[in-house]
Tab-separated table of C-alpha atoms in Angstrom:
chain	number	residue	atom	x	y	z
A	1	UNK	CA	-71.834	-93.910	-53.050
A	2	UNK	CA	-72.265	-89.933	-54.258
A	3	UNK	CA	-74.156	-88.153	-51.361
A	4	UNK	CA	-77.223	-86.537	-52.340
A	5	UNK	CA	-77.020	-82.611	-53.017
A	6	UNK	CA	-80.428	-81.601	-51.249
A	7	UNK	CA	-79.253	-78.189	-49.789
A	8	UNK	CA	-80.115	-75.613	-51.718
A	9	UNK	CA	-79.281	-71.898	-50.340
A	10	UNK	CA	-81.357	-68.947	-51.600
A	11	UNK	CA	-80.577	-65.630	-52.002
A	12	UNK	CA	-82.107	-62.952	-53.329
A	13	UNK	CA	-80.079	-60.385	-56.191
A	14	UNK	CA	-79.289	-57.136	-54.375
A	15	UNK	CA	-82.798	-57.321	-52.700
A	16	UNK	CA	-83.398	-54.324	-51.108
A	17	UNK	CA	-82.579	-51.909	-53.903
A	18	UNK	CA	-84.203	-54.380	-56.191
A	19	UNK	CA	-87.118	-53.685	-54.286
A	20	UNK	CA	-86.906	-50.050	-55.030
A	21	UNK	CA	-86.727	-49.980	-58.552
A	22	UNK	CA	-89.185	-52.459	-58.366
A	23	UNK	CA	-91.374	-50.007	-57.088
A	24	UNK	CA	-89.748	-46.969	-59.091
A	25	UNK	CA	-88.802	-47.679	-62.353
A	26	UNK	CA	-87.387	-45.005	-63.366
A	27	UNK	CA	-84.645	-46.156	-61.221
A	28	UNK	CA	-84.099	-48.895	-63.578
A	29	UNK	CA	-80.197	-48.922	-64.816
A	30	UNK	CA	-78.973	-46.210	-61.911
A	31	UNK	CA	-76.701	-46.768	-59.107
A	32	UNK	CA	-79.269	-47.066	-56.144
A	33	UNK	CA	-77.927	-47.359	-52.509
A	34	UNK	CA	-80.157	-48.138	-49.812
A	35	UNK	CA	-79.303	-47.789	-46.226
A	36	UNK	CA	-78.897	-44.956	-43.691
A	37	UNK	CA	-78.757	-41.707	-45.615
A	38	UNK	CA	-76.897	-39.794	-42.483
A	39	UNK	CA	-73.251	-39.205	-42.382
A	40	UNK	CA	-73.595	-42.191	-39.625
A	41	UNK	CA	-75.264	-44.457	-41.561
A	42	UNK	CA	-73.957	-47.569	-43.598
A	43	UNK	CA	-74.931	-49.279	-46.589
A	44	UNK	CA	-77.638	-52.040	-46.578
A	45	UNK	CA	-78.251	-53.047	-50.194
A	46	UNK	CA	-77.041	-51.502	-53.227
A	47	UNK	CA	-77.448	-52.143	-57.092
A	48	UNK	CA	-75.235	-54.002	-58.995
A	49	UNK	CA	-74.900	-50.221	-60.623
A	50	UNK	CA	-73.654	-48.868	-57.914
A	51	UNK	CA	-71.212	-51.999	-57.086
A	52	UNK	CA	-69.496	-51.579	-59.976
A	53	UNK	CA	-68.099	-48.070	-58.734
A	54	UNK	CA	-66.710	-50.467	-55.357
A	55	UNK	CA	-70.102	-49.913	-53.009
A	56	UNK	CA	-70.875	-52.948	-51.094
A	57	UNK	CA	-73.286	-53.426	-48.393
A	58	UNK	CA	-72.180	-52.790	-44.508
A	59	UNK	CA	-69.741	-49.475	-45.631
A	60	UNK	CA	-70.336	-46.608	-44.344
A	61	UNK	CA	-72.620	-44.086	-46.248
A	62	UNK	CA	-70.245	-41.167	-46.407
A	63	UNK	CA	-67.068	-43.621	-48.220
A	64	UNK	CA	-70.159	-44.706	-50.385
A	65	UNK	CA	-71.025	-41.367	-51.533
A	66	UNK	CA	-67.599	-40.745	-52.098
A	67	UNK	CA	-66.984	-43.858	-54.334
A	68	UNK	CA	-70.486	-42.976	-56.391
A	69	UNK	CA	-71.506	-39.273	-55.802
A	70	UNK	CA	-73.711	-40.191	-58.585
A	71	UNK	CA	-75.893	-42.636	-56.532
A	72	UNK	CA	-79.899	-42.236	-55.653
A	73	UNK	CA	-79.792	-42.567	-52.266
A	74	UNK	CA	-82.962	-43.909	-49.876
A	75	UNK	CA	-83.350	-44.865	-46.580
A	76	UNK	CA	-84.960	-48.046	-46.529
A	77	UNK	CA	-88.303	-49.723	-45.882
A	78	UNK	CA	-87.911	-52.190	-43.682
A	79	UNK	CA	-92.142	-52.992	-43.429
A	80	UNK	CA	-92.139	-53.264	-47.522
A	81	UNK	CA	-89.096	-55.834	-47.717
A	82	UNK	CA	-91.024	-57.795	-45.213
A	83	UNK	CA	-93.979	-57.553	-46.913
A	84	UNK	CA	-91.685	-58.830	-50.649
A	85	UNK	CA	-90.101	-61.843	-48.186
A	86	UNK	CA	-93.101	-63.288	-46.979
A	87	UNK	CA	-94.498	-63.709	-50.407
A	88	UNK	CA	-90.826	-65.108	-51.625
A	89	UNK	CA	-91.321	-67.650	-48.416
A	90	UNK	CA	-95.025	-68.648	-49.981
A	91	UNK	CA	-92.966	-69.512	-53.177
A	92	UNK	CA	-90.305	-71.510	-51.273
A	93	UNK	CA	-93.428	-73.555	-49.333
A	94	UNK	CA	-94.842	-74.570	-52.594
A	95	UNK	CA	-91.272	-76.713	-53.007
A	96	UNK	CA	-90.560	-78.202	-49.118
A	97	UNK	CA	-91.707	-77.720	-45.489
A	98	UNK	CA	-88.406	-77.533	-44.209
A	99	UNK	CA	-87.287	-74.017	-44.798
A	100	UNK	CA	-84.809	-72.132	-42.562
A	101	UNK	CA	-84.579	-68.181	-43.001
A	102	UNK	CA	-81.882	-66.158	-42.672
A	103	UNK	CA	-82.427	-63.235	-43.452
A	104	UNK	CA	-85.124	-61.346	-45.469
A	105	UNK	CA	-83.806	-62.363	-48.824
A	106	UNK	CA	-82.060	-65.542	-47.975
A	107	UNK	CA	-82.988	-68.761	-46.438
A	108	UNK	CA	-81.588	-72.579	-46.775
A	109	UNK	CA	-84.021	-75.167	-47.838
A	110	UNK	CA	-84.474	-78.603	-47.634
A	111	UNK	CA	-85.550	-80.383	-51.252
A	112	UNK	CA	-84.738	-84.330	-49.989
A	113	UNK	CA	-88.651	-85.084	-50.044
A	114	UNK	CA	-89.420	-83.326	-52.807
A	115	UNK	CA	-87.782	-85.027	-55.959
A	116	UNK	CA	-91.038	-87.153	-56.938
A	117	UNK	CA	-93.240	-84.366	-57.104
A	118	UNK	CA	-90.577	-81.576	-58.648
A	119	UNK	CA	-87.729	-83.568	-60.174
A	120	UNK	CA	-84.211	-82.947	-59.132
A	121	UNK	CA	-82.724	-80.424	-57.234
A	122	UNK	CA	-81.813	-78.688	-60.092
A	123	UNK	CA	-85.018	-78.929	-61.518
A	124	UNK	CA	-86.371	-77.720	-57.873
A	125	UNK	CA	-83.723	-74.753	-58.649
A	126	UNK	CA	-84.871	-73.606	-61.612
A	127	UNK	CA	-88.606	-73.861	-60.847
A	128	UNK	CA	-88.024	-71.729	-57.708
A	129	UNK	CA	-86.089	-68.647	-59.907
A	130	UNK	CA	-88.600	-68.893	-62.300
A	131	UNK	CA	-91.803	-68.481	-59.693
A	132	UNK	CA	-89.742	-65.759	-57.995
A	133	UNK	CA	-89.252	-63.744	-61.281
A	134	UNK	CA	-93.010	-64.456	-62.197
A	135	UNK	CA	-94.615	-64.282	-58.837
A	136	UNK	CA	-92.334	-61.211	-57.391
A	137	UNK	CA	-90.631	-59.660	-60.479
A	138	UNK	CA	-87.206	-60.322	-58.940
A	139	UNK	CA	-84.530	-62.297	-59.250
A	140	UNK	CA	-82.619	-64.678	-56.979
A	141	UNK	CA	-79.237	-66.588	-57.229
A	142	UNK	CA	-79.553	-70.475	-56.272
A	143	UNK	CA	-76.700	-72.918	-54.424
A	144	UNK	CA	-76.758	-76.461	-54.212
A	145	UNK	CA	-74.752	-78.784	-52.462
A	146	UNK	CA	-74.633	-81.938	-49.793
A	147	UNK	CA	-73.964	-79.472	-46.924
A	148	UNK	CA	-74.872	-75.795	-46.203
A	149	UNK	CA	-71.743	-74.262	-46.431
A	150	UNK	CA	-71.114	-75.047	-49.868
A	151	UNK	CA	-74.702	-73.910	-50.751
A	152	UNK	CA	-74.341	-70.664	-49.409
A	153	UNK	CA	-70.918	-70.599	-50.864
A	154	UNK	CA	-72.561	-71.490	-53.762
A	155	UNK	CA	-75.039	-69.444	-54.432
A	156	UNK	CA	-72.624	-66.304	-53.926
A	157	UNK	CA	-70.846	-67.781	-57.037
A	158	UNK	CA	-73.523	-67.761	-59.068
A	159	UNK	CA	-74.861	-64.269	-58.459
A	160	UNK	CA	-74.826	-61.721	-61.264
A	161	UNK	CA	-71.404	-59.766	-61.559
A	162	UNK	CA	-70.944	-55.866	-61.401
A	163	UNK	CA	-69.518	-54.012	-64.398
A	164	UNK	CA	-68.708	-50.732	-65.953
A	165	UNK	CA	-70.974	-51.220	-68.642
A	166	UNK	CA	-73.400	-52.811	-65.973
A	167	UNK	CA	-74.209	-56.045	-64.424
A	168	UNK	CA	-73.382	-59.328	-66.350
A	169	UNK	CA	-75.434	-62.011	-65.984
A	170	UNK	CA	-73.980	-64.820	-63.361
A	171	UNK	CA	-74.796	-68.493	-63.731
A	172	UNK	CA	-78.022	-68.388	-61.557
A	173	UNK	CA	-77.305	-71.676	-60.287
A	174	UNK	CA	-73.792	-73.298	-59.699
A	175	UNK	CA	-73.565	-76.979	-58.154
A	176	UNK	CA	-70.968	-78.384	-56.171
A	177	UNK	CA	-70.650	-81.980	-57.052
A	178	UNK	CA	-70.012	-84.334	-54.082
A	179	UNK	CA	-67.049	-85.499	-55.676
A	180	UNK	CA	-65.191	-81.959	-56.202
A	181	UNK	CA	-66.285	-80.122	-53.220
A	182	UNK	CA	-62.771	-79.842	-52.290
A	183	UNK	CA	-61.761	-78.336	-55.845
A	184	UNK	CA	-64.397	-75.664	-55.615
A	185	UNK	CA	-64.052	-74.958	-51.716
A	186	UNK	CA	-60.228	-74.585	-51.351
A	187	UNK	CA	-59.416	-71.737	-53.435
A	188	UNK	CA	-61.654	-69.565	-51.639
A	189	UNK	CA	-60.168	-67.097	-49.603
A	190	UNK	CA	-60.246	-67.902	-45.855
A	191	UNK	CA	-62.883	-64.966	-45.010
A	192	UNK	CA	-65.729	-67.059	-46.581
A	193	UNK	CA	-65.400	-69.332	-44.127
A	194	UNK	CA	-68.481	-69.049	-40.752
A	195	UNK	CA	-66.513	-67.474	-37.850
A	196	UNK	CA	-63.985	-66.071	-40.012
A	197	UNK	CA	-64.180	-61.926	-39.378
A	198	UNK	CA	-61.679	-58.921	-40.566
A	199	UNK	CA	-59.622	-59.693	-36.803
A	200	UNK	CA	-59.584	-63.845	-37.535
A	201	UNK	CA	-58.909	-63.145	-41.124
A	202	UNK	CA	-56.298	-60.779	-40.654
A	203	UNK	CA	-54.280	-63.157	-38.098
A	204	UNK	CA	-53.977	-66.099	-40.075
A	205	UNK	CA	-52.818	-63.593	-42.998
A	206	UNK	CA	-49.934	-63.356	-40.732
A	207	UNK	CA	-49.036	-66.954	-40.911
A	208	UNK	CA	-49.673	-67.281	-44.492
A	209	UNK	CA	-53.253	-68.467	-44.473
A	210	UNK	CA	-55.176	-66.590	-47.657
A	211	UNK	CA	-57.453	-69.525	-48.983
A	212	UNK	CA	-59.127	-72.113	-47.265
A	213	UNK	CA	-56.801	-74.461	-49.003
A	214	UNK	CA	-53.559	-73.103	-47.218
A	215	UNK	CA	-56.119	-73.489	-44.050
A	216	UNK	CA	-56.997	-77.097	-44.279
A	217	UNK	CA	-53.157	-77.991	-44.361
A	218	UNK	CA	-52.599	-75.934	-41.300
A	219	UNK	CA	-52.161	-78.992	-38.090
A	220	UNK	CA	-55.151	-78.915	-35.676
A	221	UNK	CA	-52.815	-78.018	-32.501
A	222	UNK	CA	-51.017	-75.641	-34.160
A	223	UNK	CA	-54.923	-73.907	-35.299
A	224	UNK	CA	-55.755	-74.067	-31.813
A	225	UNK	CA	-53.035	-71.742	-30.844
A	226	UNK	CA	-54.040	-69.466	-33.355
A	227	UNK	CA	-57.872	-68.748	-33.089
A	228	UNK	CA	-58.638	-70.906	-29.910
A	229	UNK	CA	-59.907	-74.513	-29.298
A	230	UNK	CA	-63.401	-74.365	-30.178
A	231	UNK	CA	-62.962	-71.631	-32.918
A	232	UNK	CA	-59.854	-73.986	-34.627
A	233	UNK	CA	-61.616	-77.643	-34.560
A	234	UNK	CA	-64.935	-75.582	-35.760
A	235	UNK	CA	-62.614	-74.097	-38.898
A	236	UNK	CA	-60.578	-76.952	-39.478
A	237	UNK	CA	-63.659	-79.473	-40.155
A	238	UNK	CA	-65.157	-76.534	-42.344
A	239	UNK	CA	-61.911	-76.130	-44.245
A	240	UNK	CA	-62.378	-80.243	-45.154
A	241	UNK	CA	-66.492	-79.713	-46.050
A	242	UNK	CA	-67.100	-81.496	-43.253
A	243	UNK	CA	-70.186	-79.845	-42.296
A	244	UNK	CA	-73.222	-81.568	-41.079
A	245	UNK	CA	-75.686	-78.763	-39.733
A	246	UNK	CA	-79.044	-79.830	-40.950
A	247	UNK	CA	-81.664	-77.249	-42.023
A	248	UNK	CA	-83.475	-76.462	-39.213
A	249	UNK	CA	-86.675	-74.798	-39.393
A	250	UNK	CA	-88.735	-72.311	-36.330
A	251	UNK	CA	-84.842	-71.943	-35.170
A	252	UNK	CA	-85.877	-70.264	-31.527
A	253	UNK	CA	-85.110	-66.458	-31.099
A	254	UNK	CA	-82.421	-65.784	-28.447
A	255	UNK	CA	-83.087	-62.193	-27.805
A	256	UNK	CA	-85.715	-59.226	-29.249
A	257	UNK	CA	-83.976	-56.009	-28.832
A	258	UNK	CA	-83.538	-52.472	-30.861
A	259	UNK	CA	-80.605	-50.331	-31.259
A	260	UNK	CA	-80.437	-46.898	-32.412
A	261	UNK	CA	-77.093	-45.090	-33.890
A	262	UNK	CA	-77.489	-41.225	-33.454
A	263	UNK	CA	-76.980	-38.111	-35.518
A	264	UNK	CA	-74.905	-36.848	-33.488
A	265	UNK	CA	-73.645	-37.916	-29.952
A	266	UNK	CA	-75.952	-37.394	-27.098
A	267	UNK	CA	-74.799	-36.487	-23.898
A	268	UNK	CA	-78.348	-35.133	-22.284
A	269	UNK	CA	-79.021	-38.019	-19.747
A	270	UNK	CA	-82.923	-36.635	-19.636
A	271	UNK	CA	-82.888	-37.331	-23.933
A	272	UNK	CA	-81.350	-41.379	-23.340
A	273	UNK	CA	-84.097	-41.847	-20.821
A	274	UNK	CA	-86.683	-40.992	-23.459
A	275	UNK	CA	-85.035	-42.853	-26.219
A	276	UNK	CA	-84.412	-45.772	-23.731
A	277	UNK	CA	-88.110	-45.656	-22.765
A	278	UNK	CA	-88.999	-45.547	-26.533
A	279	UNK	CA	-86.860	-49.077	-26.796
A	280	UNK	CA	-87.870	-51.097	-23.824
A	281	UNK	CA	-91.526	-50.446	-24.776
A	282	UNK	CA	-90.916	-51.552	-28.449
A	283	UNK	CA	-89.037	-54.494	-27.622
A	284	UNK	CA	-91.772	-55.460	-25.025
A	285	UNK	CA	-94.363	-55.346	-28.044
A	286	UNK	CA	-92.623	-57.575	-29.805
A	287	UNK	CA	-92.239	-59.960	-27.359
A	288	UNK	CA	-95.486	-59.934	-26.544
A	289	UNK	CA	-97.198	-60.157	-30.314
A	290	UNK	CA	-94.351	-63.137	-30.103
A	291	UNK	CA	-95.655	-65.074	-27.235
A	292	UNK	CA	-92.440	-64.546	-25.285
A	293	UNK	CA	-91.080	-63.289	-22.168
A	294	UNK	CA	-87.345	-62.851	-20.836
A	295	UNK	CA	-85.808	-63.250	-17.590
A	296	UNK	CA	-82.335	-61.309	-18.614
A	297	UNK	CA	-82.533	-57.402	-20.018
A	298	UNK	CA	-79.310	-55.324	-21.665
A	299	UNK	CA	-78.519	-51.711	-22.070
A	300	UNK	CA	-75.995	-51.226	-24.344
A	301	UNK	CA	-73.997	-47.949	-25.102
A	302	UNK	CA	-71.557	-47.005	-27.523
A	303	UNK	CA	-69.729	-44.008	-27.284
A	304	UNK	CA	-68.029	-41.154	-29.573
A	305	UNK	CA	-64.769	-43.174	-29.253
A	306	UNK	CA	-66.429	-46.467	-30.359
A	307	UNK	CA	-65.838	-48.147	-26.914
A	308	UNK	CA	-68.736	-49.818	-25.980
A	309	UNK	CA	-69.938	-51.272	-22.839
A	310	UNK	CA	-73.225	-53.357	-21.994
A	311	UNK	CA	-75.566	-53.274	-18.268
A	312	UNK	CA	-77.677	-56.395	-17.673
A	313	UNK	CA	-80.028	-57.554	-14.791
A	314	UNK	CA	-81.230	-60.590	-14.755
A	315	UNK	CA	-84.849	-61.362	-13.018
A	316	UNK	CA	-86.609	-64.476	-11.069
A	317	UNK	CA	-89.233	-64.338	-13.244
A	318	UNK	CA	-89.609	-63.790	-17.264
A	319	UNK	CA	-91.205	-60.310	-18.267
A	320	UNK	CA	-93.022	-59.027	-21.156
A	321	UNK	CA	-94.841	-55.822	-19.655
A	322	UNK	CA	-93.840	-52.615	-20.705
A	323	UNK	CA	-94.152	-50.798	-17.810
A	324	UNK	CA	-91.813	-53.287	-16.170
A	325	UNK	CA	-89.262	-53.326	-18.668
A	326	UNK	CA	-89.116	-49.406	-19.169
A	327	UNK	CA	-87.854	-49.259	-15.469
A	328	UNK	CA	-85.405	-51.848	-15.546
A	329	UNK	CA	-83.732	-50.536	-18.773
A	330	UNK	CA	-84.147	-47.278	-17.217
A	331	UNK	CA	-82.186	-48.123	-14.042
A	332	UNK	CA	-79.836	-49.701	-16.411
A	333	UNK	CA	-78.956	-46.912	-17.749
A	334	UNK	CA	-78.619	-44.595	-15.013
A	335	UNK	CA	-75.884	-46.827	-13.696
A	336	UNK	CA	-73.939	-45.794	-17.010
A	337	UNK	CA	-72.092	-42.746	-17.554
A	338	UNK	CA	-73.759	-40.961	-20.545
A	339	UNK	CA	-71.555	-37.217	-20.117
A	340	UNK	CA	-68.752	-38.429	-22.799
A	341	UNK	CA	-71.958	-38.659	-25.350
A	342	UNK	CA	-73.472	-41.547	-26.515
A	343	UNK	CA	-73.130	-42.287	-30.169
A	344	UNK	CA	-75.410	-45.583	-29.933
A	345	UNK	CA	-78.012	-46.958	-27.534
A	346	UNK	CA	-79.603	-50.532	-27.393
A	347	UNK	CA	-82.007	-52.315	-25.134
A	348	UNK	CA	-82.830	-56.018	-25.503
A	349	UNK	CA	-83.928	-59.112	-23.754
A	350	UNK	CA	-82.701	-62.406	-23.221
A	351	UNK	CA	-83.528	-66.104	-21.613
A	352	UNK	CA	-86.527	-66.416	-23.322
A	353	UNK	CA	-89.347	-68.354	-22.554
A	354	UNK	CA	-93.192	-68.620	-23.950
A	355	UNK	CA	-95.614	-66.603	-22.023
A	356	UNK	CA	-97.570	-68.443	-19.612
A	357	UNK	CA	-100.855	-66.653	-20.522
A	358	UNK	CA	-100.011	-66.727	-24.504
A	359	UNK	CA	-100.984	-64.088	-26.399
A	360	UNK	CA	-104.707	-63.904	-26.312
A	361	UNK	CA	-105.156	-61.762	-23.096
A	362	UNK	CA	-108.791	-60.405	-21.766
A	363	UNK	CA	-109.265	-56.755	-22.592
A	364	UNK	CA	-110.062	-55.950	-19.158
A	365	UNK	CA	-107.695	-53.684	-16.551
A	366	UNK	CA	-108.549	-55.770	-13.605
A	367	UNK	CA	-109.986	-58.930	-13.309
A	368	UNK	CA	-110.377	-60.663	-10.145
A	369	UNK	CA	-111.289	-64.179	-10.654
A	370	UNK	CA	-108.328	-64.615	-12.603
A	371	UNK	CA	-106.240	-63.240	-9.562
A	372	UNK	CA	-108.475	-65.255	-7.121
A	373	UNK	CA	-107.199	-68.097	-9.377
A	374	UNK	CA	-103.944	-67.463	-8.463
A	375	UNK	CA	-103.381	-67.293	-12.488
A	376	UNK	CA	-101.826	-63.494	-11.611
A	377	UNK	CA	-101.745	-61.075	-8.816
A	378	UNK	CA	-102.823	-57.384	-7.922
A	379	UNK	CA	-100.357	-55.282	-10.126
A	380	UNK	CA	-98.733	-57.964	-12.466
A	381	UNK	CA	-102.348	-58.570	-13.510
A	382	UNK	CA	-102.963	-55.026	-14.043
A	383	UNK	CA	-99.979	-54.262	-16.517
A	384	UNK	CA	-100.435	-57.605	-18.267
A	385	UNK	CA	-104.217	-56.409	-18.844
A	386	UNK	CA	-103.067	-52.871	-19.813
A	387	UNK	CA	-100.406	-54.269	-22.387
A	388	UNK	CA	-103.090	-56.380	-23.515
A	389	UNK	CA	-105.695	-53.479	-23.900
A	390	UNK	CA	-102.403	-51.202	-25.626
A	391	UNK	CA	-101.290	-53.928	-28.014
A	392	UNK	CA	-105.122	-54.677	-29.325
A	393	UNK	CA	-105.843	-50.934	-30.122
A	394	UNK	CA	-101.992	-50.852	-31.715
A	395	UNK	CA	-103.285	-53.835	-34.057
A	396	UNK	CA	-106.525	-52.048	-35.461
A	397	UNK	CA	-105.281	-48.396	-35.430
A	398	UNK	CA	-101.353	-48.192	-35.688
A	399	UNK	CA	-98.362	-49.024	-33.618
A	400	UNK	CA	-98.438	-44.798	-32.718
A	401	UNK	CA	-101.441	-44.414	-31.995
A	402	UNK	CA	-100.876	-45.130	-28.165
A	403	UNK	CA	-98.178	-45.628	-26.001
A	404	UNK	CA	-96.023	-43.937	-22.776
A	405	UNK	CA	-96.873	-40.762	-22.289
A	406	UNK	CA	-92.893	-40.008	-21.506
A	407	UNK	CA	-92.659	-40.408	-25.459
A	408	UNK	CA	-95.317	-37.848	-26.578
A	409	UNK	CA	-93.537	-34.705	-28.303
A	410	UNK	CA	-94.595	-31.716	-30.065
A	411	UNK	CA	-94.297	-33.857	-33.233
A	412	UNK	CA	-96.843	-36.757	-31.440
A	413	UNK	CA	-96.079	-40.061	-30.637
A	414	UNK	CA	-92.635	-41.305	-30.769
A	415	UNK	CA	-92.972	-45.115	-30.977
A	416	UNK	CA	-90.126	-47.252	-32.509
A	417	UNK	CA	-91.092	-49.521	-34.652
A	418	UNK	CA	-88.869	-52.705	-36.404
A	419	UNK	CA	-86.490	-51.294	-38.846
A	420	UNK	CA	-86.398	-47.974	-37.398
A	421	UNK	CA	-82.734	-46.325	-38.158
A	422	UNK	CA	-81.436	-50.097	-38.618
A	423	UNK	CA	-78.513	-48.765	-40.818
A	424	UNK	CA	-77.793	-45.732	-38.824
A	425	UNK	CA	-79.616	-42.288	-38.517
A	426	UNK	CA	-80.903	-40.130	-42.004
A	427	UNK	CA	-79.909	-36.631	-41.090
């Protein structure tokens, strides 16, 4: 019996840049690069204009001006690709419930219950690239196949292909037939395989191991010793398509955090405090417009020399206040030693749990029946009002329109917000 190819992996074409000339097009045809515009920053997105000349995303900015001096280059906007992704996800909802994002511009979905109102999965396929190149004026590459690995492998294959004389159109949408999934999977190199990184990659090179063909011969034991139990059974059944992951959507969030790369190393402890102050109370704002709370917070530092070392504390209790996690990260970080200079600086929480009290909190600093309740008590109420009172007026006037006073400058307000130097710093 043939299985049924209901996984279909979609990903958007070169989304982020897309986006821009979307918006601008007079940027139509030119090499655009989108990403951090400092000579720290790396490459999130970039036109299939700007491939051609060997830019791809994750390098760094400065090799990528190198390769295309020629390139417009922009910083990003995180809040607008958000905006562009949930409008992609209304199109996806119109085809099957069971979606599972990824990313911004690529999620797995689902189509088994939806062949008697759409047709086939290719027929789901092609209705999906034509609503997102109606609805959002974009265009996305489709996989399908029984499992998700050979979707998302997929889907790469059929993206559009970078050339001098500009992009050539790919297939769109490339199947992998349940009864040659081993012909299309095996003479892939090794690195598209989940797990396998540069290091892993550049191991099994030693031994001979290129494609995922010369991987599925390698013997089990003998994989072990290489890459480790776990890591080796993982790779071996992937190797053989043996992948049976279902799409799972409203996959839980492990940790909320922000991370900042700077312009230049810092080695002021009095500046980290600010910028750590400037995370913790971001990160609690998200939890909290999340419903969640977290028992385990992280400082993380990275220095000039790349070394990079982490702080944690872990509490009795899960915590979502501000105020609260400001001094933890805080002490966090004054346990690390900041004089070498501090190229990057994280905070983030872990262990996390819904909030007890939810989301919908009384705009009142103090209330007492609710502490003669027992519900919460004498300063814990008092911050969970004041965050309550702090994230309200951040909803109808702007996320800088109040917050610490530690973080007010002579340029204002200094709140972090998502997407906030996420490919390094622009100066």
């Amino acid at each position: 019996m043939t299985a049924t190819l209901d996984i279909l992996h979609v990903d958007m074409d070169a989304f982020f840049a897309a986006v821009e000339v979307l918006d601008d097009p007079t940027l139509l045809g030119l090499p655009v690069i989108v990403g951090g515009t400092g000579s720290r920053g790396v490459v999130a997105s970039c036109s299939y204009e700007a491939r051609a000349t060997g830019v791809r995303s994750a390098m760094a900015m400065v090799e990528a001006r190198r390769r295309c001096p020629q390139a417009v280059v922009l910083p990003g906007r995180h809040g607008r690709y958000g905006e562009v992704s949930r409008r992609l996800h209304e199109v996806f909802e119109v085809f099957t419930p069971l979606i599972e994002p990824i990313s911004l511009d690529e999620a797995f979905l689902d189509v088994s219950g939806g062949h008697r109102l759409f047709g086939s999965s290719m027929e789901i396929a092609e209705a999906i690239r034509a609503r997102v190149n109606e609805d959002l004026k974009l265009s996305c590459s489709v996989g399908i196949a029984r499992c998700k690995l050979l979707a998302k492998l997929a889907s790469r294959a059929a993206k559009p292909i970078a050339s001098a004389g500009g992009p050539l159109a790919g297939p769109g949408i490339v199947v992998v037939p349940s009864d040659h999934e081993l012909e299309f999977l095996h003479p892939r190199p090794v690195s598209d395989l989940w797990g396998v990184g540069p290091r892993t990659a550049e191991r099994l090179a030693r031994y001979g191991i290129a494609t995922i063909g010369d991987l599925a011969k390698v013997d089990p034991a003998h994989l072990a010793r290489l890459v480790g139990r776990a890591a080796g059974a993982q790779l071996h059944e992937l190797a053989w398509a043996r992948d049976d992951r279902p799409v799972v959507i409203g996959r839980p969030v492990k940790s909320v955090g922000h991370e900042e790369t700077f312009a230049v190393d810092v080695h002021d402890p009095g500046q980290l405090r600010l910028e750590v102050a400037r995370m913790a109370d971001a990160v609690s704002s998200r939890l909290r417009a999340s419903g969640l709370a977290g028992r385990t917070v992280t400082v993380k530092l990275r220095y000039g020399d790349f070394s990079t070392i982490t702080r944690s504390h872990s509490l009795h209790r899960p915590v979502a206040s501000s105020a609260e996690l400001v001094k933890i990260a805080a002490a966090l970080l004054s346990g690390a030693e900041v004089h070498p200079g501090v190229r990057l600086l994280g905070v983030s929480v872990s262990s996390l749990e819904a909030r007890a009290d939810g989301t919908g909190e009384q705009l009142s600093l103090w209330d007492p029946a609710r502490a003669a309740d027992g519900q919460v008590h004498g300063a814990s109420a008092a911050r969970s009002d004041l965050d309550a009172v702090v994230d309200a007026i951040r909803e109808r006037y702007g996320v800088a329109s109040v917050g610490p006073a530690a973080l007010v400058g002579v340029s204002g307000l200094r709140v972090k917000q998502l997407g906030d130097s996420e490919w390094g710093p622009s100066k």
